[in-house]
CSV table of C-alpha atoms and ligand atoms in Angstrom, one decimal:
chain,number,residue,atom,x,y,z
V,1,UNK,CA,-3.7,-16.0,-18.6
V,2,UNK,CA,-6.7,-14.5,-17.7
V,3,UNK,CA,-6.1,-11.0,-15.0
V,4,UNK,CA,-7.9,-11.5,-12.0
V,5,UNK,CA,-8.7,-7.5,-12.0
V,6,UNK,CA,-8.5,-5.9,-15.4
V,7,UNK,CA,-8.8,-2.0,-15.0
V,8,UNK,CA,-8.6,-0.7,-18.9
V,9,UNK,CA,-8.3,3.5,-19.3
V,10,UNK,CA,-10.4,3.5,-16.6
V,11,UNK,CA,-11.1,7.4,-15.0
V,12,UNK,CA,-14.2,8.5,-12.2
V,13,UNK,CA,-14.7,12.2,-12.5
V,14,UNK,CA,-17.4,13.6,-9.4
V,15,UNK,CA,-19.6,16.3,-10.2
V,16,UNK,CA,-21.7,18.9,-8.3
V,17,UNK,CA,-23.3,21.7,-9.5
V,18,UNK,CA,-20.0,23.5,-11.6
V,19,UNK,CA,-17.4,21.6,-9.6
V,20,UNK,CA,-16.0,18.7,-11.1
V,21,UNK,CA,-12.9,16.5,-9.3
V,22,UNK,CA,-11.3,13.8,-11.2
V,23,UNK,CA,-10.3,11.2,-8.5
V,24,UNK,CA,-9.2,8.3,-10.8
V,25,UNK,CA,-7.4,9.8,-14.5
V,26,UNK,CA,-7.1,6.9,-17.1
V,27,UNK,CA,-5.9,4.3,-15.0
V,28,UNK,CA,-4.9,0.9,-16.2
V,29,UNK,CA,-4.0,-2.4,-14.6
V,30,UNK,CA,-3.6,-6.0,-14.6
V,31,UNK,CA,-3.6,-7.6,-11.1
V,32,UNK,CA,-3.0,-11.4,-11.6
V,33,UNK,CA,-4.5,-14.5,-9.8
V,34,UNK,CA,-3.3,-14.8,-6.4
V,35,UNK,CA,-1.3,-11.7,-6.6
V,36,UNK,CA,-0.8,-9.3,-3.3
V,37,UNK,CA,-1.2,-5.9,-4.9
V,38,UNK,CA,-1.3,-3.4,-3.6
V,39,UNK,CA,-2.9,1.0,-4.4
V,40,UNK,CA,-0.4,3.1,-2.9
V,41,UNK,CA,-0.3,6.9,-2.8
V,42,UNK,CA,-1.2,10.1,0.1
V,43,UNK,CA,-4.4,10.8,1.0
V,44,UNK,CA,-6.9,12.1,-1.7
V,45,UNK,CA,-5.0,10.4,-4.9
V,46,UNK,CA,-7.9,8.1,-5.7
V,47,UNK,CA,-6.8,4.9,-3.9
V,48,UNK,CA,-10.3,4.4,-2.1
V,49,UNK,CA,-12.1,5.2,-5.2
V,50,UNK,CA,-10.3,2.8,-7.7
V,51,UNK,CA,-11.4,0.3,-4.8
V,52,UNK,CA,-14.9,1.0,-5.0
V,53,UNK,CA,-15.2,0.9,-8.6
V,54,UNK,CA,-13.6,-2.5,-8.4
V,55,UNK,CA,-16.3,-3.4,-5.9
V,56,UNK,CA,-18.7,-2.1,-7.4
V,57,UNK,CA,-19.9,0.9,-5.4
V,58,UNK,CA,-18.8,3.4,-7.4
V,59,UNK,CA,-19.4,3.3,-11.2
V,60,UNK,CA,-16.3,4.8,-13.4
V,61,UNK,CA,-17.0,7.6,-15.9
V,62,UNK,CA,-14.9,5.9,-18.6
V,63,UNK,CA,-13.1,2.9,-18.9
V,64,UNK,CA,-13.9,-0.8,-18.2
V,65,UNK,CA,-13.3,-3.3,-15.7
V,66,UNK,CA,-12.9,-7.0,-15.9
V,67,UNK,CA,-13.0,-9.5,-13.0
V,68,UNK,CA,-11.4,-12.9,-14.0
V,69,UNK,CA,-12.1,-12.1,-17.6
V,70,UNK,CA,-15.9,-10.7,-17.2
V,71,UNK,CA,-16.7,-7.0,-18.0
V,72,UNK,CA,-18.8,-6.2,-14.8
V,73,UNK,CA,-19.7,-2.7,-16.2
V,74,UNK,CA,-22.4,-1.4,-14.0
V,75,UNK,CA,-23.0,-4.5,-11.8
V,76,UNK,CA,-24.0,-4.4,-7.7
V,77,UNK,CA,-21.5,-5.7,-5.6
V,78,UNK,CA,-23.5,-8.8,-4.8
V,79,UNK,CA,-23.0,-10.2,-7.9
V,80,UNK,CA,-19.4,-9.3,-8.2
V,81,UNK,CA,-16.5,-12.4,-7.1
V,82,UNK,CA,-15.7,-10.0,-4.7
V,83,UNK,CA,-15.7,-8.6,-1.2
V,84,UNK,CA,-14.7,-5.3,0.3
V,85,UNK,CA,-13.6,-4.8,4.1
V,86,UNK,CA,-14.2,-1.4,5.0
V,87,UNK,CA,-11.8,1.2,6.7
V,88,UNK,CA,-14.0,1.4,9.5
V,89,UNK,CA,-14.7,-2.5,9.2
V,90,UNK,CA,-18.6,-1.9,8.9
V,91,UNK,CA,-19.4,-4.6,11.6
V,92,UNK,CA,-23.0,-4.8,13.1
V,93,UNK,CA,-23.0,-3.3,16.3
V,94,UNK,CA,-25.8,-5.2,17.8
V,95,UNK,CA,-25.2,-8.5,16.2
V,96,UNK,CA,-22.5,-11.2,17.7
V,97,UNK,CA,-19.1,-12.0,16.4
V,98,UNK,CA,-20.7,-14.8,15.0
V,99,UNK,CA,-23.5,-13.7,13.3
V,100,UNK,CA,-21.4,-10.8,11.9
V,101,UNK,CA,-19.1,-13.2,10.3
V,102,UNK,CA,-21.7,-15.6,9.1
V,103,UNK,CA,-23.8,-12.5,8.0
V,104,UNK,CA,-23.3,-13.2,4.0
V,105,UNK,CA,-24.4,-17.1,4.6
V,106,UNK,CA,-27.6,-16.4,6.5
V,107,UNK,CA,-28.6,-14.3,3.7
V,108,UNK,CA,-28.3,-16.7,1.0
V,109,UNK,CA,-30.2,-18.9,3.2
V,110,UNK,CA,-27.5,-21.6,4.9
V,111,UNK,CA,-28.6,-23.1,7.7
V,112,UNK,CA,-28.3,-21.9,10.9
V,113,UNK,CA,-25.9,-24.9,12.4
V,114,UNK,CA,-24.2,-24.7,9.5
V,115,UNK,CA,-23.1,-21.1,9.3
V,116,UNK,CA,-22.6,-21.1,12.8
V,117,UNK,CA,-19.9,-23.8,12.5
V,118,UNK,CA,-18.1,-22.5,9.2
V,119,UNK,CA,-18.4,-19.0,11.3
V,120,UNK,CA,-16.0,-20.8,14.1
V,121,UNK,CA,-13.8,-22.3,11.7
V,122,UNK,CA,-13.2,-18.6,10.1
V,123,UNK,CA,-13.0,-17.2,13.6
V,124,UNK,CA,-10.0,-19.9,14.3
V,125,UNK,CA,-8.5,-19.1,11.0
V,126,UNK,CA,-7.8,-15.2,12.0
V,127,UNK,CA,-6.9,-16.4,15.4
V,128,UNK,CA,-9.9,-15.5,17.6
V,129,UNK,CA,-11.7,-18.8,18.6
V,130,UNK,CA,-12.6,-17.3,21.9
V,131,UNK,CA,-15.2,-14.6,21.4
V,132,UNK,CA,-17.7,-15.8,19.1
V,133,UNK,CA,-20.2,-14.7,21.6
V,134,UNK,CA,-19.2,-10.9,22.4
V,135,UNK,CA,-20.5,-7.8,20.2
V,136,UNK,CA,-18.1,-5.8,18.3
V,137,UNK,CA,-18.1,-3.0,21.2
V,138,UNK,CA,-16.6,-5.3,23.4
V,139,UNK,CA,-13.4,-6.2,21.2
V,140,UNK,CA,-10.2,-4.5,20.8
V,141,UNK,CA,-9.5,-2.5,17.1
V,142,UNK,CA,-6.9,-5.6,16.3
V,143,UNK,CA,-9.8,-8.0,17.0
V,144,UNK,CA,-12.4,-6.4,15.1
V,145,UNK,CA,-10.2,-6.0,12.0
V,146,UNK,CA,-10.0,-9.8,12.3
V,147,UNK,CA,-13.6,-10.3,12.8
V,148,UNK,CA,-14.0,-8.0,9.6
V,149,UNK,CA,-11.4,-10.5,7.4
V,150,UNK,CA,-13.3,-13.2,8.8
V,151,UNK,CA,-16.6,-12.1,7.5
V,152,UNK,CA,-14.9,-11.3,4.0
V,153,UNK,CA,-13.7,-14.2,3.6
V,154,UNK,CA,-16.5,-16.6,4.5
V,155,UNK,CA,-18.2,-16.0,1.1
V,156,UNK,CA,-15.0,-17.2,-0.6
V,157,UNK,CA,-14.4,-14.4,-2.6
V,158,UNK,CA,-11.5,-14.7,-5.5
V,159,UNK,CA,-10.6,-11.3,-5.0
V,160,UNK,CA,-10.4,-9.4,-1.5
V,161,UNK,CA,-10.6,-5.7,-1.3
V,162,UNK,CA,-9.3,-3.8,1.7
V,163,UNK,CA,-9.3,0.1,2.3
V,164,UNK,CA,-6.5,0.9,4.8
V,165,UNK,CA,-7.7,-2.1,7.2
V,166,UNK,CA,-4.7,-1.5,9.7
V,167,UNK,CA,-5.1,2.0,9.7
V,168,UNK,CA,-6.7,2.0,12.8
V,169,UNK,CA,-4.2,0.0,14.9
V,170,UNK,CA,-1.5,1.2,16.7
V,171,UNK,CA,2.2,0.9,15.0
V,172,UNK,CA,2.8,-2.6,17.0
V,173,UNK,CA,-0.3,-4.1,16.2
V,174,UNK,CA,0.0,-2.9,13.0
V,175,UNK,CA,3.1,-4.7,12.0
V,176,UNK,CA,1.8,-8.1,13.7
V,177,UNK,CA,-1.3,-7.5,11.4
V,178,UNK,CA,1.0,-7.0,7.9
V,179,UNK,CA,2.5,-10.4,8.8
V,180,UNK,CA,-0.3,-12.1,9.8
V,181,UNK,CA,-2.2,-11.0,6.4
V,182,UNK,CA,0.1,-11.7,4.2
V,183,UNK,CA,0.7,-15.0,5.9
V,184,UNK,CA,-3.3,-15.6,5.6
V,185,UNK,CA,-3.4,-14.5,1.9
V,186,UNK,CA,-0.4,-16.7,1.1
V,187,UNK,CA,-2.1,-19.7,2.4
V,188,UNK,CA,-5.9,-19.4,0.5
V,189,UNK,CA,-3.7,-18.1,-2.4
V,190,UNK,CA,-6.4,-15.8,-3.0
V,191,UNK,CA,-6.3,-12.2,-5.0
V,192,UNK,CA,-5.5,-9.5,-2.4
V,193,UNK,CA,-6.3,-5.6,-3.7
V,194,UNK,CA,-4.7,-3.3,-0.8
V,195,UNK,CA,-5.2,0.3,-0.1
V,196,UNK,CA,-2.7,2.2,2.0
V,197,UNK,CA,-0.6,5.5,2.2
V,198,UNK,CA,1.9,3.7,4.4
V,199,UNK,CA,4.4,3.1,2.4
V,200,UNK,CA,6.3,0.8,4.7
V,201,UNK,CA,3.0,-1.4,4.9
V,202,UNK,CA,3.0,-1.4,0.6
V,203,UNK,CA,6.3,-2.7,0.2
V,204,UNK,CA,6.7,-5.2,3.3
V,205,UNK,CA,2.9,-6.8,2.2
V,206,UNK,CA,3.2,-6.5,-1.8
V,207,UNK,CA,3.8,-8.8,-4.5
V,208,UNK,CA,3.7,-5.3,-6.4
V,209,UNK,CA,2.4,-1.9,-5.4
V,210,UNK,CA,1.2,0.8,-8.0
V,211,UNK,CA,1.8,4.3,-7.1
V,212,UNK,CA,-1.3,7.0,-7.3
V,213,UNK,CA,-0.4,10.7,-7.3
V,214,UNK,CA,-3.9,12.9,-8.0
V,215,UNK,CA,-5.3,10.3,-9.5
V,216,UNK,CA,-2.8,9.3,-11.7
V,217,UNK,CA,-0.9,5.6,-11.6
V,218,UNK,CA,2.8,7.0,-11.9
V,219,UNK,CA,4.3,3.4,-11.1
V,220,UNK,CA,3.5,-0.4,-10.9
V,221,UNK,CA,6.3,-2.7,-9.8
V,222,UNK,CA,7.6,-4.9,-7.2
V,223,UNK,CA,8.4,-3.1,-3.8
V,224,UNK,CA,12.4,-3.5,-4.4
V,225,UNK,CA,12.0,-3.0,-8.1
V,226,UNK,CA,9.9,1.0,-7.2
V,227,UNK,CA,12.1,1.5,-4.3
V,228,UNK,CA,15.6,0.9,-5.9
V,229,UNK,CA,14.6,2.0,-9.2
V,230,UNK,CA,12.0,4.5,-9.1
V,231,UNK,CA,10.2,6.3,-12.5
V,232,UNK,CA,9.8,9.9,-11.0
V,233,UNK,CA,10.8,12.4,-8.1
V,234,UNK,CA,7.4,11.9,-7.0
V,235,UNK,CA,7.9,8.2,-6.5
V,236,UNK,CA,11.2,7.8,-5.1
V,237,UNK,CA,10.2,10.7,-2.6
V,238,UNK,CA,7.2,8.8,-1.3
V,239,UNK,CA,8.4,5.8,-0.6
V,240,UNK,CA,11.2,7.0,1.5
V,241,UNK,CA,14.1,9.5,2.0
V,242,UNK,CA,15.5,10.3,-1.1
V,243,UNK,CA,18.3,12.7,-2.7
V,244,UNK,CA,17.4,14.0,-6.0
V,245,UNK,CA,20.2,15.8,-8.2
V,246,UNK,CA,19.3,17.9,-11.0
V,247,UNK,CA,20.7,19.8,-13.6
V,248,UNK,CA,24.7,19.9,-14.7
V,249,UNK,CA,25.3,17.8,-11.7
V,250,UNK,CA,22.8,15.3,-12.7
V,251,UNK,CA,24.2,15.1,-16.4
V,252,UNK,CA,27.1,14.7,-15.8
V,253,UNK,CA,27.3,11.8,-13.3
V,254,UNK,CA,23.8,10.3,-14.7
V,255,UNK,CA,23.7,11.4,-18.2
V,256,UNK,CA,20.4,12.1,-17.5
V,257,UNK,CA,18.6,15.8,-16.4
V,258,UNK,CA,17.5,14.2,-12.8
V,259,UNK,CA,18.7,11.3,-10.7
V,260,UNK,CA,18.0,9.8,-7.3
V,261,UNK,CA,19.8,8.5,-4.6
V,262,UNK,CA,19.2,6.8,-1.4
V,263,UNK,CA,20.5,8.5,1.7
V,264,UNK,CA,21.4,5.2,2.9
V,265,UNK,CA,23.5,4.5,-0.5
V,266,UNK,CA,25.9,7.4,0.6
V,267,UNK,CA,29.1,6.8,2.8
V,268,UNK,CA,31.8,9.4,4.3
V,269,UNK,CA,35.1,9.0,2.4
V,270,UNK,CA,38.5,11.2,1.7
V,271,UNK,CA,38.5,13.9,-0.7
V,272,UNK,CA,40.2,12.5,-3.7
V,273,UNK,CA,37.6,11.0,-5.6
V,274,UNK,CA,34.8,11.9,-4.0
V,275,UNK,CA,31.3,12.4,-5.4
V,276,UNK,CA,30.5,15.3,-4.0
V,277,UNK,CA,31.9,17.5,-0.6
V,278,UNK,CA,29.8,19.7,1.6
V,279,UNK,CA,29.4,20.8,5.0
V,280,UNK,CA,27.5,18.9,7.9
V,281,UNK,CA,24.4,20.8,8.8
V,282,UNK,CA,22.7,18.6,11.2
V,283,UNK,CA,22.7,15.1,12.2
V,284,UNK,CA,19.6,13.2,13.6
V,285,UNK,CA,19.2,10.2,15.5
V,286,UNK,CA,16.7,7.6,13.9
V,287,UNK,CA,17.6,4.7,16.5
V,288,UNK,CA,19.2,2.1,14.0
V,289,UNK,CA,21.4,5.1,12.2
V,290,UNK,CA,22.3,8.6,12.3
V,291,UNK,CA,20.8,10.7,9.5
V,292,UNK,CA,23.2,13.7,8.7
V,293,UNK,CA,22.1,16.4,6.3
V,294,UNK,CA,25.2,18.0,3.9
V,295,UNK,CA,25.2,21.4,3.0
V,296,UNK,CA,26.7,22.2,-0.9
V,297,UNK,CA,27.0,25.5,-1.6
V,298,UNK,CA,25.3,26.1,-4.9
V,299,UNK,CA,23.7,22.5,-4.5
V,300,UNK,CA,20.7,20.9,-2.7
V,301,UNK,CA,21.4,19.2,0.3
V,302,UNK,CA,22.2,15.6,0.8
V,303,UNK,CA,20.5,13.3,3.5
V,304,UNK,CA,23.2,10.8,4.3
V,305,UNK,CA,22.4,7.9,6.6
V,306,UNK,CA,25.0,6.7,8.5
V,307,UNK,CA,25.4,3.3,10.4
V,308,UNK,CA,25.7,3.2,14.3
V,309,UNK,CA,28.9,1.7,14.2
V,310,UNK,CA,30.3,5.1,11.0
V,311,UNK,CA,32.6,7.7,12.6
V,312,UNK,CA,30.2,10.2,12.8
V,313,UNK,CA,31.0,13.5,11.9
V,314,UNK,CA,30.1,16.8,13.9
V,315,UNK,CA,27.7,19.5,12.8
V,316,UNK,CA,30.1,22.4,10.3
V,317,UNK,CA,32.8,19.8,9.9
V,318,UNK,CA,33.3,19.5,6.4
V,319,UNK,CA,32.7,16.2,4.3
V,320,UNK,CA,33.3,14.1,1.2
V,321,UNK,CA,31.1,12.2,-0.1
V,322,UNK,CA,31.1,8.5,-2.3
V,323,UNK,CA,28.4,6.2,-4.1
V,324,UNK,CA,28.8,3.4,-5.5
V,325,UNK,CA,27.7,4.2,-9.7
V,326,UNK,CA,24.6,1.6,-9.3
V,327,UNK,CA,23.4,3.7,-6.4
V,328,UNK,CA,22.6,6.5,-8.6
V,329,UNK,CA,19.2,6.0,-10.3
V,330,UNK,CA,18.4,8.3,-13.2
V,331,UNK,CA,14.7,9.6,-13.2
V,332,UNK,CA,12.6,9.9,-16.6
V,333,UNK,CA,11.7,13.6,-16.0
V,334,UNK,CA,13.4,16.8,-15.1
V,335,UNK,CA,13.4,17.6,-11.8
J,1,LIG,P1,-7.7,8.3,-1.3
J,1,LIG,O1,-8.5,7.1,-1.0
J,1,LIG,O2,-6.5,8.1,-2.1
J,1,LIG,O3,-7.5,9.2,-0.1
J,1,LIG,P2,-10.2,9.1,-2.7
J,1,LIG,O4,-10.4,8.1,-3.8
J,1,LIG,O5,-11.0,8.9,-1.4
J,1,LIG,O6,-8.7,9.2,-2.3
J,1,LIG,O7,-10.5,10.6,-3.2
J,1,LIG,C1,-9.9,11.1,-4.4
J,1,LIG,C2,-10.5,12.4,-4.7
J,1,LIG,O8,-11.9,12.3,-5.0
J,1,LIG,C3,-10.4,13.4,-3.5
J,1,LIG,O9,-10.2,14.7,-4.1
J,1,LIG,C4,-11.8,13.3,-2.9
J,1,LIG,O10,-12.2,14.5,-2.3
J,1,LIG,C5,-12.7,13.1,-4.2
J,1,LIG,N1,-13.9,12.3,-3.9
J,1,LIG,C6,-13.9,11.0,-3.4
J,1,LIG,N2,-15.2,10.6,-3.3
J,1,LIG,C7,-16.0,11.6,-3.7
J,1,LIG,C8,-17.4,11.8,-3.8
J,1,LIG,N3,-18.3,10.8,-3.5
J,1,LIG,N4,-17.9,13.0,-4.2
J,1,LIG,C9,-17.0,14.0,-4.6
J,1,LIG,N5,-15.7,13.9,-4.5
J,1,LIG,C10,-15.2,12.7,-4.1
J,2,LIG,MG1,-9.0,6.4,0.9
């Protein structure tokens, strides 16, 4: 089968003058057709610029890149099956909804009836058949993301690339938003390339996410697959709490020099047989369960989340603590 994006040992090093950053290290990837994937990773590993590259509006220094099977080496992004939607959406300030969403047709020369009326049907298809006539200052953020998808996606492009486009809204609108996109990319079955550092956003959206630390791709899997199972300390700590045991105590219940384990895979038991004991140092409310941190002398802490409905033990009471074998995931590196 042909990859919809192909990124082969790709890398984009910036110069000026004697400073040189490489934002994207010898990255590969194969995103298939009609995949949700998604570039995950904190600010300043190289998400955005893997993006542009793709889009063509950044060239790599080494490396090529394949869209549905064609090199695209050094070609605009015009003549690329792809469109990019913008952190800051990009929309034309002093043009109407409408025209901004029919913006790519006018330019290759549609009729005006024509592009007005496949506009509208866009406009219904994000939800916003109302305010074809407005400018973009007179909409809310959560409408002018929409007006931005719908202007994406007018030109039928295979692949869609979007830079953080809910990073504007507030946490609410924000998780309508995930549902809604992933609904909408579901039903045109088209390629969807995400950026985000939200990690809750990458795994509720993804068909797979791939995880950028400095400009290195540490991980590509399905969200479950990263979360329960991840490569490296650096993975399983960004994409949520996460207890990582090291040395003899690692070995010898892993086999392994470093292991991870959820805080919500550990439970409160009696002493004999127990994992490991300790002492409660605090405990946090997180509204759907407590979050108790466990002092070990000679050990790291342990996060332990605890249901609403768990006895709940008080701060210096000691503590023994069980896990299930399967809950403890061993890590390919020493921590
Ligand atoms: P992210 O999107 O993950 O936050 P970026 O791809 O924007 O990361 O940036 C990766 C690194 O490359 C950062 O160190 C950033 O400062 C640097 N960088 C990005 N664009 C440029 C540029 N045009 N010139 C110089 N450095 C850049
Ligand atoms: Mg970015």
């Amino acid at each position: 089968m042909t990859h919809a994006v192909s990124l082969e040992r790709v890398s984009c090093v910036f110069s000026s003058g004697k400073r040189s950053v490489t934002a994207v290290d010898d990255v590969s990837i194969d995103i298939e057709p009609g995949e949700f994937f998604t570039l995950l990773g904190p600010s300043g590993s190289g998400k955005t610029t893997c993006l542009r590259m793709i889009g063509g509006f950044t060239a790599p220094t080494a490396g090529q890149i394949r869209i549905h099977g064609e090199e695209v080496g050094d070609r605009p992004p015009y003549l690329r099956p792809v469109t990019t939607v913008f952190q800051d959406y990009a929309l034309f300030p002093h043009m109407s909804v409408v025209e901004n969403v029919a913006y790519s047709l006018r330019v290759r020369g549609v009729d005006r009836s024509q592009r007005e009326r496949r506009a509208q049907e866009l406009l219904e298809m994000v939800r916003l058949p109302e305010i074809g006539d407005r400018k973009p200052a007179q909409l809310s953020g959560g409408q002018r993301q929409r007006v931005a998808l719908a202007r994406a996606l007018i030109s039928e492009p295979r692949v869609l690339l979007l830079d953080e486009p809910l990073g504007a809204l507030d946490l609410k609108l924000r998780e309508q938003m995930q549902g809604e996109l992933k609904e909408l990319q579901r039903r045109l079955g088209i390629t969807f390339v995400l950026v985000t550092h939200d990690q809750h956003e990458a795994l509720s959206m993804s068909d797979r996410i791939g995880v950028f630390n400095r400009g290195r791709l540490e991980q590509v899997a399905a969200p479950g697959e990263l979360y329960e199972r991840p490569r490296t300390r650096f993975v399983a700590q960004f994409l949520g709490a996460a207890n990582v045991l090291s040395g003899d105590e690692a070995n010898r219940l892993s086999g392994r020099p470093a292991a991870v384990i959820r805080p919500e895979r550990i439970r409160v038991g009696p002493a004999e047989g127990s994992r490991a004991s300790g002492t409660v140092a605090s405990v946090q409310y997180f509204g759907a369960f407590w979050r108790m941190a466990v002092a070990r002398p000679g050990a790291s802490d342990l996060l332990v989340d605890l249901g609403l409905d768990a006895a709940r033990p008080a701060v210096g009471e000691p503590v023994h603590l069980w896990w299930d074998d399967a809950a403890l995931h061993p890590l390919d590196e020493a921590a």
